[in-house]
Amino acid sequence: MKARWRSFRARLIVGSVVWIIGGVALSGLALSELFREHVTEQFDGELHGHAEELIALAAVDPTGRPYLHRRLSDPRFLPPGSGFYWQIERQGSAPVLSGSLAGHPLVLDGAPPATGVERHVFITGPRGPVRLVERTIVPAGAGGEPLRIAIGVDERELDLVLADFNRTLALSLGVIALGLVVAAFLQVTFGLQPLGRVRTALADVRSGRVRRLPEDSPSEVRPLVQDLNALLDANEEMIRRARAQAGNLAHALKTPLAILVDEGERLRAAGQSEAASAILAQCDRMRRQIDYQMARARAAASRSAPGAAADLNATLAPILSAMDRLHGRRGIRYRMECADQVAAAVETQDLAEMVANLLDNAGKWATDEVFVGVSTSREGVVRIVIDDDGPGLPPESWELVFDVGQRLDERAPGSGLGLPIVRDLANLYGGRVWLEDSPRGGLRAVLELPAARA
């Protein structure tokens, strides 16, 4: 959930949807309430008209019983249960009812309104609440006794009109809301496209396909792109200087070291074997440390450069060819299985150094064959497996050989720096290397490195 809310697109779209739905819902409620008031006023106006007609038609016969000169012009007051009712009451007389009441008078609460006052109330009718208009009149010949006139309509008639309107309103606002949500989604998607292009360009820089970001971006994004390009340029220049300084340092150290080695050989030739051996031993230790630290420095500089990518097939092919020539005279064969287009996120030179050290070590101890297998996992890891059919190593020595300058067999040529350099380079790139028993009877070296982005 937290990762989802880190997305600008998700935030903008969710925010837009919330505001659109909230705004449309509030607008719908306001429109529905306004329409209810309008319809209620319209019903009240219609009832007022019917009440005026009823007043004009009401009279009192000689016995004091109210009656109508004729029935109302609106036929809806005739069918029983139609929802439109009228009723006339006079003190001491039976009420006169519309045909729709079917002989069941309305129960009028409270005292009649004052003469000349029109009262709008809700009462309980035959089928629920009734919107009622009440008037009090004193017709001619009534002997001074007023008539209470009531005319009304079922509230459900009002509710039916409102329900029909609300359905139409909900459908209309739903279509509008959907259109606004789609428009907001398209607007956010289109508006964030420049950031998507910057992200794609950064991936291209990291994969090594391009060196800089394109600056043909909108004005809001262009300063960011320019700053990133300036940072890339500064980083590239810093790496170039670091490599140059590392090379200069190596040259500056190796020249005095060569002089010391030459002096040690002269002392040995002059018969001072003990002093010569001490000097040459220390010179050999210094040379190992210089080679080791220079490899680390070069790898650290390479690791900080974006876009590092090394093709496994292109890198391994010349190394295997060189190993065939180096160890082929002993009858050692090298065989490789590698899928097409496998790339590791490392500098080609560093990959070559790691693999060359492992292959050379396997060739020194193999009996007949060295096998190299390369594969890529779904987790984005390139695995290089090197098997030999030699005597192998006991498990307690698998970690020991990664110590700087550690050699388990002084009879074999080497400086003891190969495997430590491999481990340090692998760690610098976020990978790892380890040893285990090989199914071929010898030793297996496994090197894992991050895969380059496609």
Tab-separated table of C-alpha atoms in Angstrom:
chain	number	residue	atom	x	y	z
A	1	MET	CA	0.000	0.000	0.000
A	2	LYS	CA	2.805	2.423	0.869
A	3	ALA	CA	4.533	1.709	-2.454
A	4	ARG	CA	1.290	2.454	-4.274
A	5	TRP	CA	0.969	5.866	-2.576
A	6	ARG	CA	4.485	6.760	-3.652
A	7	SER	CA	3.183	7.002	-7.212
A	8	PHE	CA	2.318	10.481	-8.520
A	9	ARG	CA	-0.123	8.904	-10.961
A	10	ALA	CA	-1.972	6.992	-8.242
A	11	ARG	CA	-2.176	10.067	-6.022
A	12	LEU	CA	-3.439	12.332	-8.795
A	13	ILE	CA	-5.945	9.830	-10.166
A	14	VAL	CA	-7.294	8.854	-6.740
A	15	GLY	CA	-7.500	12.503	-5.715
A	16	SER	CA	-9.322	13.413	-8.925
A	17	VAL	CA	-11.743	10.493	-8.576
A	18	VAL	CA	-12.511	11.406	-4.957
A	19	TRP	CA	-13.165	15.045	-5.827
A	20	ILE	CA	-15.228	14.160	-8.898
A	21	ILE	CA	-17.387	11.615	-7.078
A	22	GLY	CA	-17.751	13.900	-4.061
A	23	GLY	CA	-18.618	16.917	-6.182
A	24	VAL	CA	-21.080	15.015	-8.354
A	25	ALA	CA	-22.720	13.421	-5.292
A	26	LEU	CA	-23.126	16.782	-3.535
A	27	SER	CA	-24.458	18.323	-6.750
A	28	GLY	CA	-26.932	15.465	-7.078
A	29	LEU	CA	-28.140	15.900	-3.510
A	30	ALA	CA	-28.530	19.653	-3.980
A	31	LEU	CA	-30.384	19.254	-7.282
A	32	SER	CA	-32.649	16.584	-5.816
A	33	GLU	CA	-33.509	18.801	-2.852
A	34	LEU	CA	-34.170	21.796	-5.093
A	35	PHE	CA	-36.407	19.678	-7.314
A	36	ARG	CA	-38.265	18.379	-4.236
A	37	GLU	CA	-38.946	21.935	-3.147
A	38	HIS	CA	-40.068	22.852	-6.663
A	39	VAL	CA	-42.362	19.836	-6.983
A	40	THR	CA	-43.774	20.429	-3.497
A	41	GLU	CA	-44.531	24.036	-4.396
A	42	GLN	CA	-46.051	22.850	-7.660
A	43	PHE	CA	-48.297	20.366	-5.847
A	44	ASP	CA	-49.226	23.028	-3.299
A	45	GLY	CA	-50.110	25.408	-6.125
A	46	GLU	CA	-52.225	22.750	-7.787
A	47	LEU	CA	-53.956	21.965	-4.501
A	48	HIS	CA	-54.561	25.679	-3.963
A	49	GLY	CA	-56.296	25.835	-7.331
A	50	HIS	CA	-58.441	22.838	-6.510
A	51	ALA	CA	-59.246	24.385	-3.118
A	52	GLU	CA	-60.418	27.600	-4.797
A	53	GLU	CA	-62.628	25.569	-7.097
A	54	LEU	CA	-63.967	23.562	-4.166
A	55	ILE	CA	-64.774	26.750	-2.245
A	56	ALA	CA	-66.612	28.155	-5.223
A	57	LEU	CA	-68.711	25.001	-5.547
A	58	ALA	CA	-69.450	24.489	-1.816
A	59	ALA	CA	-72.875	25.380	-0.485
A	60	VAL	CA	-75.235	24.487	2.380
A	61	ASP	CA	-78.739	23.106	1.834
A	62	PRO	CA	-81.751	24.202	3.949
A	63	THR	CA	-81.095	21.358	6.395
A	64	GLY	CA	-77.587	22.697	7.037
A	65	ARG	CA	-75.791	19.894	5.223
A	66	PRO	CA	-72.939	20.992	2.939
A	67	TYR	CA	-72.950	19.955	-0.713
A	68	LEU	CA	-71.359	20.856	-4.093
A	69	HIS	CA	-73.153	22.478	-6.962
A	70	ARG	CA	-71.264	20.080	-9.214
A	71	ARG	CA	-68.267	17.775	-8.953
A	72	LEU	CA	-64.708	19.029	-9.376
A	73	SER	CA	-63.360	19.304	-12.884
A	74	ASP	CA	-60.334	17.059	-12.118
A	75	PRO	CA	-61.468	13.424	-12.538
A	76	ARG	CA	-58.678	12.111	-10.287
A	77	PHE	CA	-60.824	12.876	-7.238
A	78	LEU	CA	-63.430	10.259	-8.303
A	79	PRO	CA	-61.806	6.763	-8.390
A	80	PRO	CA	-61.418	5.150	-4.962
A	81	GLY	CA	-57.819	5.048	-3.822
A	82	SER	CA	-56.645	7.430	-6.559
A	83	GLY	CA	-54.557	9.395	-4.060
A	84	PHE	CA	-56.419	12.707	-4.616
A	85	TYR	CA	-58.933	13.606	-1.911
A	86	TRP	CA	-61.240	16.388	-0.784
A	87	GLN	CA	-63.478	16.699	2.249
A	88	ILE	CA	-65.936	19.316	3.618
A	89	GLU	CA	-66.902	19.382	7.302
A	90	ARG	CA	-69.533	21.437	9.168
A	91	GLN	CA	-70.216	21.343	12.829
A	92	GLY	CA	-73.240	19.124	13.486
A	93	SER	CA	-73.315	17.593	9.975
A	94	ALA	CA	-71.795	14.547	8.375
A	95	PRO	CA	-68.752	15.374	6.251
A	96	VAL	CA	-69.035	15.433	2.482
A	97	LEU	CA	-66.310	13.270	0.872
A	98	SER	CA	-64.777	12.806	-2.547
A	99	GLY	CA	-65.376	9.501	-4.319
A	100	SER	CA	-61.705	8.618	-3.849
A	101	LEU	CA	-62.195	8.343	-0.071
A	102	ALA	CA	-64.811	5.595	-0.540
A	103	GLY	CA	-66.788	6.712	2.479
A	104	HIS	CA	-63.790	6.855	4.872
A	105	PRO	CA	-63.220	10.454	5.963
A	106	LEU	CA	-59.829	11.943	6.618
A	107	VAL	CA	-58.922	12.537	10.231
A	108	LEU	CA	-58.260	16.280	10.463
A	109	ASP	CA	-56.158	17.109	13.503
A	110	GLY	CA	-56.532	20.242	15.573
A	111	ALA	CA	-58.814	23.205	15.212
A	112	PRO	CA	-59.743	24.565	11.778
A	113	PRO	CA	-57.563	27.374	10.420
A	114	ALA	CA	-58.781	30.922	10.793
A	115	THR	CA	-61.027	32.300	8.120
A	116	GLY	CA	-59.010	33.490	5.138
A	117	VAL	CA	-55.907	31.470	6.137
A	118	GLU	CA	-54.633	28.582	4.003
A	119	ARG	CA	-52.837	25.893	5.988
A	120	HIS	CA	-50.492	23.261	4.473
A	121	VAL	CA	-49.987	20.186	6.620
A	122	PHE	CA	-49.246	16.458	6.453
A	123	ILE	CA	-51.811	14.032	7.902
A	124	THR	CA	-52.255	10.261	7.833
A	125	GLY	CA	-54.427	9.146	4.939
A	126	PRO	CA	-55.763	5.834	3.612
A	127	ARG	CA	-52.421	4.917	2.033
A	128	GLY	CA	-49.917	6.848	4.102
A	129	PRO	CA	-49.014	10.516	4.550
A	130	VAL	CA	-51.172	13.054	2.695
A	131	ARG	CA	-50.133	16.568	1.708
A	132	LEU	CA	-53.175	18.628	2.722
A	133	VAL	CA	-54.440	22.160	2.144
A	134	GLU	CA	-57.063	23.410	4.636
A	135	ARG	CA	-59.335	26.469	4.434
A	136	THR	CA	-62.213	27.797	6.536
A	137	ILE	CA	-65.077	29.620	4.781
A	138	VAL	CA	-68.525	30.919	5.728
A	139	PRO	CA	-70.834	30.378	2.764
A	140	ALA	CA	-74.052	32.315	2.308
A	141	GLY	CA	-77.017	30.749	4.052
A	142	ALA	CA	-74.886	28.690	6.427
A	143	GLY	CA	-76.396	30.332	9.443
A	144	GLY	CA	-73.020	31.614	10.480
A	145	GLU	CA	-71.530	28.137	10.937
A	146	PRO	CA	-68.210	27.876	8.959
A	147	LEU	CA	-67.190	25.084	6.608
A	148	ARG	CA	-63.815	23.343	6.989
A	149	ILE	CA	-62.533	22.482	3.528
A	150	ALA	CA	-59.628	20.053	3.102
A	151	ILE	CA	-58.090	18.911	-0.175
A	152	GLY	CA	-54.963	16.826	-0.523
A	153	VAL	CA	-52.843	14.327	-2.378
A	154	ASP	CA	-50.887	11.249	-1.242
A	155	GLU	CA	-47.249	12.006	-0.514
A	156	ARG	CA	-46.329	8.939	-2.515
A	157	GLU	CA	-47.522	10.755	-5.638
A	158	LEU	CA	-44.912	13.352	-4.854
A	159	ASP	CA	-42.387	10.630	-4.093
A	160	LEU	CA	-43.056	8.923	-7.438
A	161	VAL	CA	-42.268	12.121	-9.306
A	162	LEU	CA	-39.135	12.628	-7.208
A	163	ALA	CA	-38.038	8.994	-7.659
A	164	ASP	CA	-38.389	9.256	-11.428
A	165	PHE	CA	-36.423	12.501	-11.411
A	166	ASN	CA	-33.742	11.056	-9.110
A	167	ARG	CA	-33.265	8.025	-11.364
A	168	THR	CA	-32.789	10.252	-14.383
A	169	LEU	CA	-30.529	12.564	-12.368
A	170	ALA	CA	-28.413	9.673	-11.029
A	171	LEU	CA	-27.984	8.205	-14.511
A	172	SER	CA	-27.039	11.583	-15.980
A	173	LEU	CA	-24.611	12.461	-13.200
A	174	GLY	CA	-23.148	8.934	-13.332
A	175	VAL	CA	-22.376	9.355	-17.033
A	176	ILE	CA	-20.895	12.799	-16.344
A	177	ALA	CA	-18.796	11.442	-13.453
A	178	LEU	CA	-17.549	8.558	-15.577
A	179	GLY	CA	-16.613	10.960	-18.348
A	180	LEU	CA	-14.801	13.205	-15.885
A	181	VAL	CA	-12.910	10.248	-14.381
A	182	VAL	CA	-11.824	9.081	-17.839
A	183	ALA	CA	-10.811	12.637	-18.701
A	184	ALA	CA	-8.855	12.935	-15.439
A	185	PHE	CA	-7.113	9.606	-16.101
A	186	LEU	CA	-6.163	10.691	-19.622
A	187	GLN	CA	-5.034	14.098	-18.393
A	188	VAL	CA	-2.863	12.619	-15.634
A	189	THR	CA	-1.443	9.967	-17.978
A	190	PHE	CA	-0.653	12.521	-20.674
A	191	GLY	CA	0.667	15.045	-18.157
A	192	LEU	CA	3.075	12.532	-16.578
A	193	GLN	CA	4.415	11.218	-19.893
A	194	PRO	CA	7.492	13.485	-19.736
A	195	LEU	CA	8.438	11.967	-16.367
A	196	GLY	CA	7.948	8.499	-17.864
A	197	ARG	CA	10.278	9.419	-20.722
A	198	VAL	CA	12.867	10.656	-18.209
A	199	ARG	CA	12.601	7.344	-16.341
A	200	THR	CA	13.054	5.400	-19.593
A	201	ALA	CA	16.029	7.566	-20.519
A	202	LEU	CA	17.600	6.943	-17.096
A	203	ALA	CA	17.154	3.194	-17.626
A	204	ASP	CA	18.916	3.579	-20.989
A	205	VAL	CA	21.759	5.427	-19.256
A	206	ARG	CA	22.072	2.692	-16.629
A	207	SER	CA	22.040	-0.034	-19.262
A	208	GLY	CA	24.757	1.753	-21.252
A	209	ARG	CA	22.689	2.416	-24.380
A	210	VAL	CA	23.099	6.202	-24.044
A	211	ARG	CA	25.406	8.478	-22.067
A	212	ARG	CA	23.117	11.450	-21.407
A	213	LEU	CA	19.413	12.251	-21.111
A	214	PRO	CA	17.624	13.961	-24.018
A	215	GLU	CA	16.874	17.595	-23.199
A	216	ASP	CA	13.827	18.019	-25.467
A	217	SER	CA	11.486	17.964	-22.446
A	218	PRO	CA	8.726	20.321	-21.262
A	219	SER	CA	9.869	23.448	-19.462
A	220	GLU	CA	8.830	22.030	-16.059
A	221	VAL	CA	11.033	18.941	-16.490
A	222	ARG	CA	13.931	20.441	-18.467
A	223	PRO	CA	15.793	21.866	-15.411
A	224	LEU	CA	15.712	18.420	-13.782
A	225	VAL	CA	17.043	16.792	-16.970
A	226	GLN	CA	19.794	19.403	-17.283
A	227	ASP	CA	20.838	18.905	-13.659
A	228	LEU	CA	20.940	15.127	-14.137
A	229	ASN	CA	23.054	15.500	-17.279
A	230	ALA	CA	25.417	17.816	-15.413
A	231	LEU	CA	25.652	15.227	-12.635
A	232	LEU	CA	26.369	12.453	-15.154
A	233	ASP	CA	29.071	14.553	-16.803
A	234	ALA	CA	30.653	15.385	-13.454
A	235	ASN	CA	30.538	11.733	-12.386
A	236	GLU	CA	32.102	10.599	-15.645
A	237	GLU	CA	34.870	13.183	-15.337
A	238	MET	CA	35.492	12.187	-11.712
A	239	ILE	CA	35.783	8.515	-12.705
A	240	ARG	CA	38.139	9.380	-15.547
A	241	ARG	CA	40.372	11.321	-13.177
A	242	ALA	CA	40.228	8.571	-10.552
A	243	ARG	CA	41.320	5.965	-13.088
A	244	ALA	CA	44.084	8.226	-14.333
A	245	GLN	CA	45.293	8.876	-10.796
A	246	ALA	CA	45.143	5.164	-10.000
A	247	GLY	CA	47.253	4.420	-13.062
A	248	ASN	CA	49.731	7.140	-12.188
A	249	LEU	CA	49.960	5.839	-8.634
A	250	ALA	CA	50.560	2.295	-9.846
A	251	HIS	CA	53.311	3.477	-12.170
A	252	ALA	CA	54.844	5.610	-9.415
A	253	LEU	CA	54.920	2.651	-7.014
A	254	LYS	CA	55.998	-0.054	-9.431
A	255	THR	CA	59.059	1.813	-10.668
A	256	PRO	CA	60.700	2.067	-7.190
A	257	LEU	CA	59.572	-1.493	-6.516
A	258	ALA	CA	61.333	-2.697	-9.652
A	259	ILE	CA	64.475	-0.913	-8.486
A	260	LEU	CA	64.277	-2.635	-5.098
A	261	VAL	CA	63.828	-6.035	-6.777
A	262	ASP	CA	66.870	-5.334	-8.945
A	263	GLU	CA	68.894	-4.382	-5.856
A	264	GLY	CA	67.783	-7.599	-4.172
A	265	GLU	CA	68.990	-9.642	-7.122
A	266	ARG	CA	72.347	-7.827	-6.994
A	267	LEU	CA	72.700	-8.609	-3.312
A	268	ARG	CA	71.971	-12.262	-4.038
A	269	ALA	CA	74.568	-12.264	-6.823
A	270	ALA	CA	77.072	-10.690	-4.409
A	271	GLY	CA	76.562	-13.578	-2.003
A	272	GLN	CA	74.314	-11.810	0.512
A	273	SER	CA	71.526	-14.356	0.179
A	274	GLU	CA	69.861	-13.670	3.554
A	275	ALA	CA	69.464	-9.914	2.952
A	276	ALA	CA	68.439	-10.522	-0.667
A	277	SER	CA	65.753	-13.005	0.332
A	278	ALA	CA	64.284	-10.581	2.911
A	279	ILE	CA	64.204	-7.724	0.408
A	280	LEU	CA	62.699	-9.839	-2.383
A	281	ALA	CA	60.058	-11.310	-0.043
A	282	GLN	CA	58.969	-7.842	1.059
A	283	CYS	CA	58.968	-6.645	-2.550
A	284	ASP	CA	56.747	-9.594	-3.506
A	285	ARG	CA	54.327	-8.720	-0.674
A	286	MET	CA	54.251	-5.079	-1.792
A	287	ARG	CA	53.638	-6.101	-5.405
A	288	ARG	CA	50.712	-8.319	-4.358
A	289	GLN	CA	49.193	-5.542	-2.275
A	290	ILE	CA	49.617	-3.008	-5.069
A	291	ASP	CA	47.967	-5.337	-7.605
A	292	TYR	CA	45.170	-6.146	-5.181
A	293	GLN	CA	44.436	-2.553	-4.159
A	294	MET	CA	44.643	-1.319	-7.758
A	295	ALA	CA	42.088	-3.934	-8.814
A	296	ARG	CA	39.775	-2.785	-5.995
A	297	ALA	CA	40.211	0.873	-6.882
A	298	ARG	CA	39.508	0.229	-10.567
A	299	ALA	CA	36.410	-1.813	-9.744
A	300	ALA	CA	35.122	0.794	-7.287
A	301	ALA	CA	35.432	3.481	-9.957
A	302	SER	CA	33.747	1.256	-12.525
A	303	ARG	CA	30.919	0.408	-10.132
A	304	SER	CA	30.034	4.072	-9.627
A	305	ALA	CA	29.682	4.621	-13.379
A	306	PRO	CA	26.131	4.147	-14.700
A	307	GLY	CA	25.447	1.956	-17.661
A	308	ALA	CA	27.925	-0.852	-16.901
A	309	ALA	CA	27.002	-3.941	-18.950
A	310	ALA	CA	29.101	-6.860	-20.144
A	311	ASP	CA	27.955	-9.454	-22.673
A	312	LEU	CA	28.814	-12.921	-21.336
A	313	ASN	CA	29.338	-14.606	-24.699
A	314	ALA	CA	31.511	-11.811	-26.064
A	315	THR	CA	33.554	-11.635	-22.850
A	316	LEU	CA	34.040	-15.371	-22.258
A	317	ALA	CA	34.900	-16.411	-25.820
A	318	PRO	CA	38.415	-14.856	-25.978
A	319	ILE	CA	39.161	-15.910	-22.378
A	320	LEU	CA	38.290	-19.545	-23.110
A	321	SER	CA	40.433	-19.390	-26.241
A	322	ALA	CA	43.377	-18.102	-24.196
A	323	MET	CA	42.848	-20.787	-21.536
A	324	ASP	CA	42.799	-23.490	-24.223
A	325	ARG	CA	46.214	-22.316	-25.372
A	326	LEU	CA	47.537	-21.950	-21.824
A	327	HIS	CA	46.404	-25.319	-20.456
A	328	GLY	CA	45.778	-27.207	-23.687
A	329	ARG	CA	49.286	-28.629	-23.751
A	330	ARG	CA	48.316	-30.569	-20.606
A	331	GLY	CA	45.275	-31.930	-22.429
A	332	ILE	CA	42.748	-29.731	-20.575
A	333	ARG	CA	39.589	-28.948	-22.577
A	334	TYR	CA	37.259	-26.033	-21.862
A	335	ARG	CA	33.558	-26.343	-22.666
A	336	MET	CA	30.865	-23.691	-22.209
A	337	GLU	CA	27.062	-23.528	-22.248
A	338	CYS	CA	25.620	-20.017	-22.369
A	339	ALA	CA	22.298	-18.674	-23.642
A	340	ASP	CA	22.256	-15.846	-26.156
A	341	GLN	CA	22.109	-12.233	-25.015
A	342	VAL	CA	23.086	-12.735	-21.377
A	343	ALA	CA	24.576	-9.562	-19.897
A	344	ALA	CA	25.841	-8.729	-16.393
A	345	ALA	CA	25.747	-5.247	-14.858
A	346	VAL	CA	29.543	-5.007	-14.549
A	347	GLU	CA	32.349	-3.502	-16.556
A	348	THR	CA	33.624	-5.857	-19.246
A	349	GLN	CA	37.230	-5.595	-18.000
A	350	ASP	CA	36.227	-6.513	-14.439
A	351	LEU	CA	34.079	-9.436	-15.604
A	352	ALA	CA	36.987	-10.682	-17.693
A	353	GLU	CA	39.340	-10.482	-14.699
A	354	MET	CA	36.960	-12.361	-12.401
A	355	VAL	CA	36.212	-15.131	-14.891
A	356	ALA	CA	39.824	-15.410	-16.056
A	357	ASN	CA	41.037	-15.938	-12.477
A	358	LEU	CA	38.424	-18.645	-11.859
A	359	LEU	CA	39.077	-20.402	-15.188
A	360	ASP	CA	42.836	-20.267	-14.719
A	361	ASN	CA	42.520	-21.690	-11.214
A	362	ALA	CA	40.262	-24.498	-12.506
A	363	GLY	CA	42.668	-25.222	-15.406
A	364	LYS	CA	45.629	-25.557	-13.026
A	365	TRP	CA	43.961	-28.387	-11.082
A	366	ALA	CA	41.725	-30.035	-13.710
A	367	THR	CA	42.552	-33.516	-14.974
A	368	ASP	CA	40.783	-33.504	-18.347
A	369	GLU	CA	38.027	-30.893	-18.628
A	370	VAL	CA	36.687	-27.585	-17.272
A	371	PHE	CA	32.985	-26.892	-17.774
A	372	VAL	CA	31.476	-23.366	-17.756
A	373	GLY	CA	27.711	-22.883	-17.437
A	374	VAL	CA	25.978	-19.483	-17.611
A	375	SER	CA	22.330	-18.904	-16.702
A	376	THR	CA	19.998	-16.072	-15.655
A	377	SER	CA	17.398	-16.334	-12.882
A	378	ARG	CA	14.023	-14.602	-12.660
A	379	GLU	CA	15.385	-12.488	-9.814
A	380	GLY	CA	17.760	-10.754	-12.237
A	381	VAL	CA	20.932	-12.651	-11.291
A	382	VAL	CA	23.526	-14.002	-13.723
A	383	ARG	CA	25.085	-17.222	-12.437
A	384	ILE	CA	28.425	-18.478	-13.778
A	385	VAL	CA	29.298	-22.026	-12.682
A	386	ILE	CA	32.822	-23.385	-13.308
A	387	ASP	CA	33.420	-27.123	-12.681
A	388	ASP	CA	36.694	-29.014	-12.903
A	389	ASP	CA	37.454	-32.715	-12.535
A	390	GLY	CA	40.575	-32.274	-10.432
A	391	PRO	CA	41.318	-33.367	-6.852
A	392	GLY	CA	39.141	-30.623	-5.317
A	393	LEU	CA	39.504	-29.011	-1.888
A	394	PRO	CA	38.302	-30.013	1.563
A	395	PRO	CA	35.340	-27.892	2.772
A	396	GLU	CA	37.401	-26.289	5.538
A	397	SER	CA	39.616	-24.669	2.862
A	398	TRP	CA	36.802	-23.160	0.760
A	399	GLU	CA	36.882	-19.852	2.647
A	400	LEU	CA	40.583	-19.881	3.422
A	401	VAL	CA	41.602	-19.550	-0.253
A	402	PHE	CA	39.809	-16.178	-0.475
A	403	ASP	CA	42.283	-14.589	1.964
A	404	VAL	CA	44.770	-12.212	0.354
A	405	GLY	CA	48.007	-13.952	-0.576
A	406	GLN	CA	46.803	-17.337	0.710
A	407	ARG	CA	48.195	-20.304	-1.321
A	408	LEU	CA	47.440	-23.859	-0.247
A	409	ASP	CA	49.968	-25.427	-2.623
A	410	GLU	CA	53.219	-23.547	-3.251
A	411	ARG	CA	54.061	-25.921	-6.098
A	412	ALA	CA	51.423	-24.370	-8.346
A	413	PRO	CA	52.291	-21.040	-9.945
A	414	GLY	CA	50.442	-17.923	-8.820
A	415	SER	CA	50.400	-15.018	-6.394
A	416	GLY	CA	47.459	-16.006	-4.208
A	417	LEU	CA	45.600	-12.846	-5.268
A	418	GLY	CA	43.259	-14.305	-7.881
A	419	LEU	CA	40.402	-15.524	-5.707
A	420	PRO	CA	40.539	-12.566	-3.254
A	421	ILE	CA	40.327	-10.169	-6.192
A	422	VAL	CA	37.357	-12.131	-7.593
A	423	ARG	CA	35.498	-11.915	-4.283
A	424	ASP	CA	36.210	-8.209	-3.807
A	425	LEU	CA	35.143	-7.379	-7.360
A	426	ALA	CA	31.964	-9.443	-6.999
A	427	ASN	CA	31.090	-7.749	-3.693
A	428	LEU	CA	31.663	-4.295	-5.167
A	429	TYR	CA	29.096	-5.044	-7.879
A	430	GLY	CA	26.572	-6.494	-5.437
A	431	GLY	CA	27.382	-10.113	-6.332
A	432	ARG	CA	29.057	-13.012	-4.558
A	433	VAL	CA	31.344	-15.979	-5.187
A	434	TRP	CA	31.794	-19.254	-3.338
A	435	LEU	CA	33.227	-22.745	-3.702
A	436	GLU	CA	31.561	-26.136	-3.331
A	437	ASP	CA	31.994	-29.729	-4.430
A	438	SER	CA	31.617	-30.341	-8.144
A	439	PRO	CA	29.482	-33.213	-9.479
A	440	ARG	CA	32.455	-33.917	-11.771
A	441	GLY	CA	34.546	-34.893	-8.762
A	442	GLY	CA	36.629	-31.726	-8.435
A	443	LEU	CA	35.843	-28.187	-7.291
A	444	ARG	CA	32.974	-25.942	-8.346
A	445	ALA	CA	33.249	-22.154	-8.305
A	446	VAL	CA	29.954	-20.228	-8.444
A	447	LEU	CA	29.954	-16.527	-9.365
A	448	GLU	CA	26.708	-14.550	-9.138
A	449	LEU	CA	26.379	-11.027	-10.514
A	450	PRO	CA	23.437	-8.678	-11.079
A	451	ALA	CA	21.986	-8.949	-14.574
A	452	ALA	CA	22.063	-5.871	-16.791
A	453	ARG	CA	18.705	-4.223	-17.420
A	454	ALA	CA	17.225	-4.882	-20.799
